[in-house]
Coordinates of C-alpha atoms (C1' of nucleotides) in Angstrom, one line a residue:
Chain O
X1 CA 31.2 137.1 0.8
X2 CA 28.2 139.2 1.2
X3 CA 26.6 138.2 -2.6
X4 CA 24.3 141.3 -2.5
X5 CA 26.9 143.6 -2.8
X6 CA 26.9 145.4 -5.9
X7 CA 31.1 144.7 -6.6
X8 CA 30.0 140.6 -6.1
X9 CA 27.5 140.7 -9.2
X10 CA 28.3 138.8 -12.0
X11 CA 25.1 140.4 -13.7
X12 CA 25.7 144.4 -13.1
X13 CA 28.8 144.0 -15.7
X14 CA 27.0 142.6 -17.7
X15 CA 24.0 145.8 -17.8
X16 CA 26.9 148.3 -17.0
X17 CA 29.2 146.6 -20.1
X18 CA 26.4 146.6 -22.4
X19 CA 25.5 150.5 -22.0
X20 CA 29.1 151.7 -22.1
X21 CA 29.3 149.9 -25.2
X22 CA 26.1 151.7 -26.7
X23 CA 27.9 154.9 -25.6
X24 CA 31.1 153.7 -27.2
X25 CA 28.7 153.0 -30.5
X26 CA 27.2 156.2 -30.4
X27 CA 29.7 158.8 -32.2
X28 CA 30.3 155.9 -34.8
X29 CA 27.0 155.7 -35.8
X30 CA 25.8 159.5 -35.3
X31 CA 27.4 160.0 -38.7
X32 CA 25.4 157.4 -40.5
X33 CA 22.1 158.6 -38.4
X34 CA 21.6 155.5 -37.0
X35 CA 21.3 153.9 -33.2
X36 CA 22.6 150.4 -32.1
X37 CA 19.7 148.4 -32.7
X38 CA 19.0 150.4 -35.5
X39 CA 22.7 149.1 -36.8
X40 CA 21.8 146.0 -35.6
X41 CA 18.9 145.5 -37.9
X42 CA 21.7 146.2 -41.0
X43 CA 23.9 144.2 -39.4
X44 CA 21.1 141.3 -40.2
X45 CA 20.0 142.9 -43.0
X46 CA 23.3 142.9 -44.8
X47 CA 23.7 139.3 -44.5
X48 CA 20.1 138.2 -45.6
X49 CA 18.4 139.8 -48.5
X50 CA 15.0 139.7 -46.7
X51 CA 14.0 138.7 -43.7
X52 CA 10.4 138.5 -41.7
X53 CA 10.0 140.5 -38.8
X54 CA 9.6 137.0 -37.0
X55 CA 13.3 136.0 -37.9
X56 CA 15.0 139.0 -37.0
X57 CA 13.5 139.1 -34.1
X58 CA 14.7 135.6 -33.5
X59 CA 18.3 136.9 -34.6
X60 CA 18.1 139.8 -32.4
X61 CA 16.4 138.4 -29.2
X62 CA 13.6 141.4 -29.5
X63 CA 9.7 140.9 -30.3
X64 CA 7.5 143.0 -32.6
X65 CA 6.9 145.0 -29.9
X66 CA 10.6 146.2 -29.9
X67 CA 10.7 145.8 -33.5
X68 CA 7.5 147.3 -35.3
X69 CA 8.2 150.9 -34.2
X70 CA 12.1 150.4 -35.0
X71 CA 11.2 149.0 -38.4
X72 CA 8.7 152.0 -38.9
X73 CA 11.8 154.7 -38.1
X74 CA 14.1 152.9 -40.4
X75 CA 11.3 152.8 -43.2
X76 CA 10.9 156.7 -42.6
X77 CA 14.7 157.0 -42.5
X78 CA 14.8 155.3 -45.9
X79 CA 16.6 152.3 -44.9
X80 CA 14.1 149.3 -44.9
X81 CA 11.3 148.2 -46.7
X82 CA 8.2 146.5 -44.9
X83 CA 5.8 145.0 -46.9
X84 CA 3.6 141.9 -46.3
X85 CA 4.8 138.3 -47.5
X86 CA 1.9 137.6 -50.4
X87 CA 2.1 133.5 -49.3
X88 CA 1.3 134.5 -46.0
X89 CA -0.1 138.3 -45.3
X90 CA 0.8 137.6 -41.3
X91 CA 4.1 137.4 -42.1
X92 CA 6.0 141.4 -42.7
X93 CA 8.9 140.6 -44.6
X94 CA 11.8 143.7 -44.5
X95 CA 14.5 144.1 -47.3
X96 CA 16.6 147.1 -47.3
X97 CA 16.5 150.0 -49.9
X98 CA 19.4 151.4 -51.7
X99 CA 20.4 153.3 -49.3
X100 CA 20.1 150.6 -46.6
X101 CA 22.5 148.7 -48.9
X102 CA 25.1 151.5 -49.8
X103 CA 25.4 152.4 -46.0
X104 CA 27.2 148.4 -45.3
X105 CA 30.4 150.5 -47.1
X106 CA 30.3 153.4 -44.8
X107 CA 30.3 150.6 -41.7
X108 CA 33.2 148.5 -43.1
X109 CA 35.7 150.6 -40.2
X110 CA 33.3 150.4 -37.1
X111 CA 33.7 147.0 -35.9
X112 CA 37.3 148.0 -35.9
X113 CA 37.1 151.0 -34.4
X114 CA 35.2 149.5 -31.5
X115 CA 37.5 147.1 -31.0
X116 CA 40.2 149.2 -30.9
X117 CA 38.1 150.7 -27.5
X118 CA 38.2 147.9 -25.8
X119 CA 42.0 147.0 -25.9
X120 CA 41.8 143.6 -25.8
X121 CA 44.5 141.4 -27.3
X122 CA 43.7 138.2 -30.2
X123 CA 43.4 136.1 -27.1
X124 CA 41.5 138.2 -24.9
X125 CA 38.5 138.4 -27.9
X126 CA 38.8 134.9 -28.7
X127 CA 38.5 133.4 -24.9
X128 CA 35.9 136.3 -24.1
X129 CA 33.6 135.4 -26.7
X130 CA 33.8 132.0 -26.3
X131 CA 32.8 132.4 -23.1
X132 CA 29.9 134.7 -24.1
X133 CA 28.6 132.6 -26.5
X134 CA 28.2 129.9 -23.9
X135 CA 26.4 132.0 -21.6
X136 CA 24.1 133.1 -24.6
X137 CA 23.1 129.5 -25.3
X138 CA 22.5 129.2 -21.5
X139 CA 20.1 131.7 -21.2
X140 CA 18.9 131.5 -24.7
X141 CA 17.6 128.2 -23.7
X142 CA 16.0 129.3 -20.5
X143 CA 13.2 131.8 -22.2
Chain D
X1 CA 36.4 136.9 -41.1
X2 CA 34.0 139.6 -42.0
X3 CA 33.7 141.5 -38.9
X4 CA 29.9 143.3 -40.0
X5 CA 28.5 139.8 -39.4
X6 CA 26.2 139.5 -36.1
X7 CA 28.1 136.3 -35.2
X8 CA 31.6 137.7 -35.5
X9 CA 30.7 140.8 -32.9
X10 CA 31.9 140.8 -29.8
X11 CA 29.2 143.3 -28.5
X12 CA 26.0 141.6 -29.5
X13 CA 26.5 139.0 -26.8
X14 CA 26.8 141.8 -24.4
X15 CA 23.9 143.7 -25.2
X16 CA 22.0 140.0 -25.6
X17 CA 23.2 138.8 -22.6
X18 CA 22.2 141.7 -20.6
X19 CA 18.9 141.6 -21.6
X20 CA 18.8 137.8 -20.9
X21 CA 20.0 138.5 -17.2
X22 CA 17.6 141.0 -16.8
X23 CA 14.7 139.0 -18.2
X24 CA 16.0 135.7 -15.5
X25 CA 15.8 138.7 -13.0
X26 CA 12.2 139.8 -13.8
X27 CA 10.1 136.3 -11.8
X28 CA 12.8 137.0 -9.3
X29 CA 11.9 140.3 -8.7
X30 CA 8.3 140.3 -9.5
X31 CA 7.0 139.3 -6.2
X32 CA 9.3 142.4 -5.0
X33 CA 7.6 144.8 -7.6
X34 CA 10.8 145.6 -8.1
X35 CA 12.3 146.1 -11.7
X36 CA 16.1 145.3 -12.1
X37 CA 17.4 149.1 -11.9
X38 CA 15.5 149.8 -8.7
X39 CA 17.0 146.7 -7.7
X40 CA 20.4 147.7 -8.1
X41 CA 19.5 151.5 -6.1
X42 CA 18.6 148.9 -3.7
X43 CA 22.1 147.1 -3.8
X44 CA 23.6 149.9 -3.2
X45 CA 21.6 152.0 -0.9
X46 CA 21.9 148.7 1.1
X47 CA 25.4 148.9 1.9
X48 CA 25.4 152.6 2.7
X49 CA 22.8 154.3 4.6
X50 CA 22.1 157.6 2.4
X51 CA 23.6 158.6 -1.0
X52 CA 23.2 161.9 -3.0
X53 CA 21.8 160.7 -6.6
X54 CA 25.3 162.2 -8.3
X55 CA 27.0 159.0 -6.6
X56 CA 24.6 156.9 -6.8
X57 CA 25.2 157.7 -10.7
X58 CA 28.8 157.0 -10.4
X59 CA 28.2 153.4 -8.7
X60 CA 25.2 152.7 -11.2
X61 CA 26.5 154.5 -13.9
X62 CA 23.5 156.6 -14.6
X63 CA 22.5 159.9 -14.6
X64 CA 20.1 162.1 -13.0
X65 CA 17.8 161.8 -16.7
X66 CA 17.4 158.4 -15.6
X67 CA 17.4 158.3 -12.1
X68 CA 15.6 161.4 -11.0
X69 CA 12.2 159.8 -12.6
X70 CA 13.3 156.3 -11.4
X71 CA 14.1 157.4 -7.7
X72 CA 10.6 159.2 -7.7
X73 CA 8.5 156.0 -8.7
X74 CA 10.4 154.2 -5.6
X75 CA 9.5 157.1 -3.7
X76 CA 6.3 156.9 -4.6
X77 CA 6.3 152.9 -3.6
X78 CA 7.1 153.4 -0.8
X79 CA 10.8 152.3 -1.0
X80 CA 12.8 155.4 -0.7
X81 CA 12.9 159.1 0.8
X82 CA 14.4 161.9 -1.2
X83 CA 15.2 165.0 0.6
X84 CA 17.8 167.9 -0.4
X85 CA 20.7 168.0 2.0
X86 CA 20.4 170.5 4.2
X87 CA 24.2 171.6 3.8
X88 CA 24.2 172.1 -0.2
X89 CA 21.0 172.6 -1.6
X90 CA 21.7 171.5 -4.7
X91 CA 22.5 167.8 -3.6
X92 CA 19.1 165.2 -3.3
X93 CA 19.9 162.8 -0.9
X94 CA 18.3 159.3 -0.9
X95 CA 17.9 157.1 1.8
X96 CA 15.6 153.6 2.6
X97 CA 12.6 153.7 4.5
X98 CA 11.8 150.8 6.9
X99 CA 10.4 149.5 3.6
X100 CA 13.4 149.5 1.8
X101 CA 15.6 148.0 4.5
X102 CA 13.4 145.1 5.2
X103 CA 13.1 144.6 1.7
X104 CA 17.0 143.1 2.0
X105 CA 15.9 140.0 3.8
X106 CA 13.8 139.2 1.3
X107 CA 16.1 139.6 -1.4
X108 CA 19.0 137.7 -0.1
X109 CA 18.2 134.0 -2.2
X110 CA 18.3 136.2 -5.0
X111 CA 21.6 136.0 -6.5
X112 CA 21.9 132.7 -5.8
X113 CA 19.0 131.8 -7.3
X114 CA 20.4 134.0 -10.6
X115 CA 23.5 132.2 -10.3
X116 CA 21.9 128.5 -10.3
X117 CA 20.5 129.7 -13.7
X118 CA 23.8 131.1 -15.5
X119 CA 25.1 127.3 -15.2
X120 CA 28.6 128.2 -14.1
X121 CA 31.1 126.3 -12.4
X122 CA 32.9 129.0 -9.2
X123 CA 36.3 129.1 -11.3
X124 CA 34.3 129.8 -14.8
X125 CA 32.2 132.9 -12.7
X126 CA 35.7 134.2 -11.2
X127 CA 37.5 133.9 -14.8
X128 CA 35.1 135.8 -16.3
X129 CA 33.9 138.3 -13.5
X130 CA 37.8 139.3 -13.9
X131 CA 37.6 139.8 -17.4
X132 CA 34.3 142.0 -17.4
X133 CA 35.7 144.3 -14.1
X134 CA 38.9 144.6 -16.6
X135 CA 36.9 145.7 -19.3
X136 CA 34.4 147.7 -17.5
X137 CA 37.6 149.6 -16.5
X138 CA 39.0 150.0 -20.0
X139 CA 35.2 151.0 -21.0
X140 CA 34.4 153.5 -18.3
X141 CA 38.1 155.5 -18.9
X142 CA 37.0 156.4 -22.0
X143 CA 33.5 158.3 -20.8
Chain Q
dT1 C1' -15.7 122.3 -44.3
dA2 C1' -16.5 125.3 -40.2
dA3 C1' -15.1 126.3 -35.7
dA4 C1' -11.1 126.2 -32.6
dA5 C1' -6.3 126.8 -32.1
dT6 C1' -2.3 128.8 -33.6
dT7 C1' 0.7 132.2 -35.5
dA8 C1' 2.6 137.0 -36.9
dA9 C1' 2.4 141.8 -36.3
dA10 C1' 0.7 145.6 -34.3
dT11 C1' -1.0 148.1 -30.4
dT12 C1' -1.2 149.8 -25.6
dG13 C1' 0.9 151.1 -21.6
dT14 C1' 4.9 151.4 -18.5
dA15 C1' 9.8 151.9 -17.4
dA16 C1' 14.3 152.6 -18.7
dA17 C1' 18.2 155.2 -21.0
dC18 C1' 20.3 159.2 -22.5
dA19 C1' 21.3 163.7 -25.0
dA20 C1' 20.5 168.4 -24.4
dT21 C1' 18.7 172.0 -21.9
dT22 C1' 17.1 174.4 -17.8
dT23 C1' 16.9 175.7 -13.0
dA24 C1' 18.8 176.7 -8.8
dA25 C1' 22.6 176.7 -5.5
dT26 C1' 27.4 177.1 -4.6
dT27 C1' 32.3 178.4 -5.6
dG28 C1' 35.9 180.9 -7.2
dC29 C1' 38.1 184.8 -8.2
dA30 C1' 38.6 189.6 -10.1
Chain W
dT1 C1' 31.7 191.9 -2.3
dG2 C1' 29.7 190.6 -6.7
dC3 C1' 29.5 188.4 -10.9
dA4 C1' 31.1 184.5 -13.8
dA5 C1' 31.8 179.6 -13.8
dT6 C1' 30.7 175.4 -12.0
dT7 C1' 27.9 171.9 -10.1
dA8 C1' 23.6 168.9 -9.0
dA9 C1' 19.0 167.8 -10.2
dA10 C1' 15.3 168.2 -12.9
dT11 C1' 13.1 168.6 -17.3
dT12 C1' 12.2 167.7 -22.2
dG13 C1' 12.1 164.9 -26.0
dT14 C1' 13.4 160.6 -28.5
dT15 C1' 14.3 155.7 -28.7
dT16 C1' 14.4 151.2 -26.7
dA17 C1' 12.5 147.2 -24.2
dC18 C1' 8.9 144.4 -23.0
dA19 C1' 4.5 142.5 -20.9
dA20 C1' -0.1 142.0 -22.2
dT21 C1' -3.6 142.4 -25.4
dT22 C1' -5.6 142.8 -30.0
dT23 C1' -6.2 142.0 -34.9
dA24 C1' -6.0 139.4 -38.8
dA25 C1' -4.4 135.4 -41.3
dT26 C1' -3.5 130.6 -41.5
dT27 C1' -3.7 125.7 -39.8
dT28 C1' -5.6 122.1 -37.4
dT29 C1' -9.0 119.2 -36.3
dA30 C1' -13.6 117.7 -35.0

DNA sequence: TAAAATTAAATTGTAAACAATTTAATTGCA
DNA sequence: TGCAATTAAATTGTTTACAATTTAATTTTA
């Protein structure tokens, strides 16, 4: 089996996957004005009051970098609030506004939605993500 | 099971994951200065001689936004030609120079090397190479 | 305690991605 | 034939990613 073909990668599915999904995400979240990582963030955000740039990025798997100018965008947006941790002025620490907050109830339906797309059964899910999960603690490790 | 949480998605490990791969890809291709998209033009353009840039899109999923400006900085290494097809105008067609072709020999540990570092047993890559091809299929119907 | 090391964000620069539009060539059909 | 529709790339503009560096604050340690 000639392993440079592009139909032997294991990895092309993965970048090809992960950019359909995106596109899948896309009229879901025009409505609400936001991207995917930009949902992402909320996703994090929903769950955790108020988090440092730091640990979201550590949630997330993106640096400041990535993060800064996303954070700034959601700030302009309304969404997020960035303002310096007093015990410790490196540290950015980002809550979400009223409006960031409000917006978890017009999201309730897209996870559904989405995986309604991808027409996988209980099991299918289950024994995919299971087997995702492992690969991310495989590769997680590795950085 | 509330589905807006990070750890209940199915899709985060996807786009996670995919950025892991490409980041295990990036020493690996380094000494190439080659970035993982070009790499994949390569993949392909490997296994057939010359290719307009609408089916390389099709293979790579991709479209001219991205690869017009992508093709042009491998052009401009060195790697690729681009010329307009003689018969329809329109069409660019991109072929390897001696560059590019050599370039094969020297990339041929690498998805073994990539493998090594996913940490998967040959029936755990087959089970879920299935399952991603399956869903790529269900994913790119819906374009 | 003062300098060195570490840490957290921000910044800079480059390369993807992709929607939307534009340009130019070809096709189809009235 | 000739003009409208289609097609293929290219362009424009915005948002991610991320390496590498910089800035500023905190910790460590000599």
């Amino acid at each position: 089996m000639n392993q440079l073909k592009l139909e032997n990668q294991l990895c092309f599915p993965f970048y090809a996957i992960s950019r359909q999904i995106t596109a899948l995400y896309r009229p879901l979240l025009e409505p609400l004005d936001l991207t995917y990582p930009q949902y992402l963030v909320l996703l994090v955000l929903w769950e955790s009051k108020s988090l440092s740039v730091k640990d979201l990025g550590k949630k997330l798997l993106l640096d400041s970098g990535t993060l800064t100018p996303l954070l700034k965008r959601m700030e302009q947006d309304g969404l997020v609030i960035r303002q310096r941790d007093k015990a410790d002025e490196r540290v950015v620490l980002v809550s979400l506004t009223e409006k960031g907050i409000t917006l978890e109830n017009e999201a309730k339906d897209i996870p559904f939605k989405l995986a309604s797309c991808l027409a996988l059964s209980m099991e299918e899910f289950i024994n995919l993500k299971a087997q995702l999960d492992k690969l991310m603690e495989t590769t997680s490790a590795l950085k």
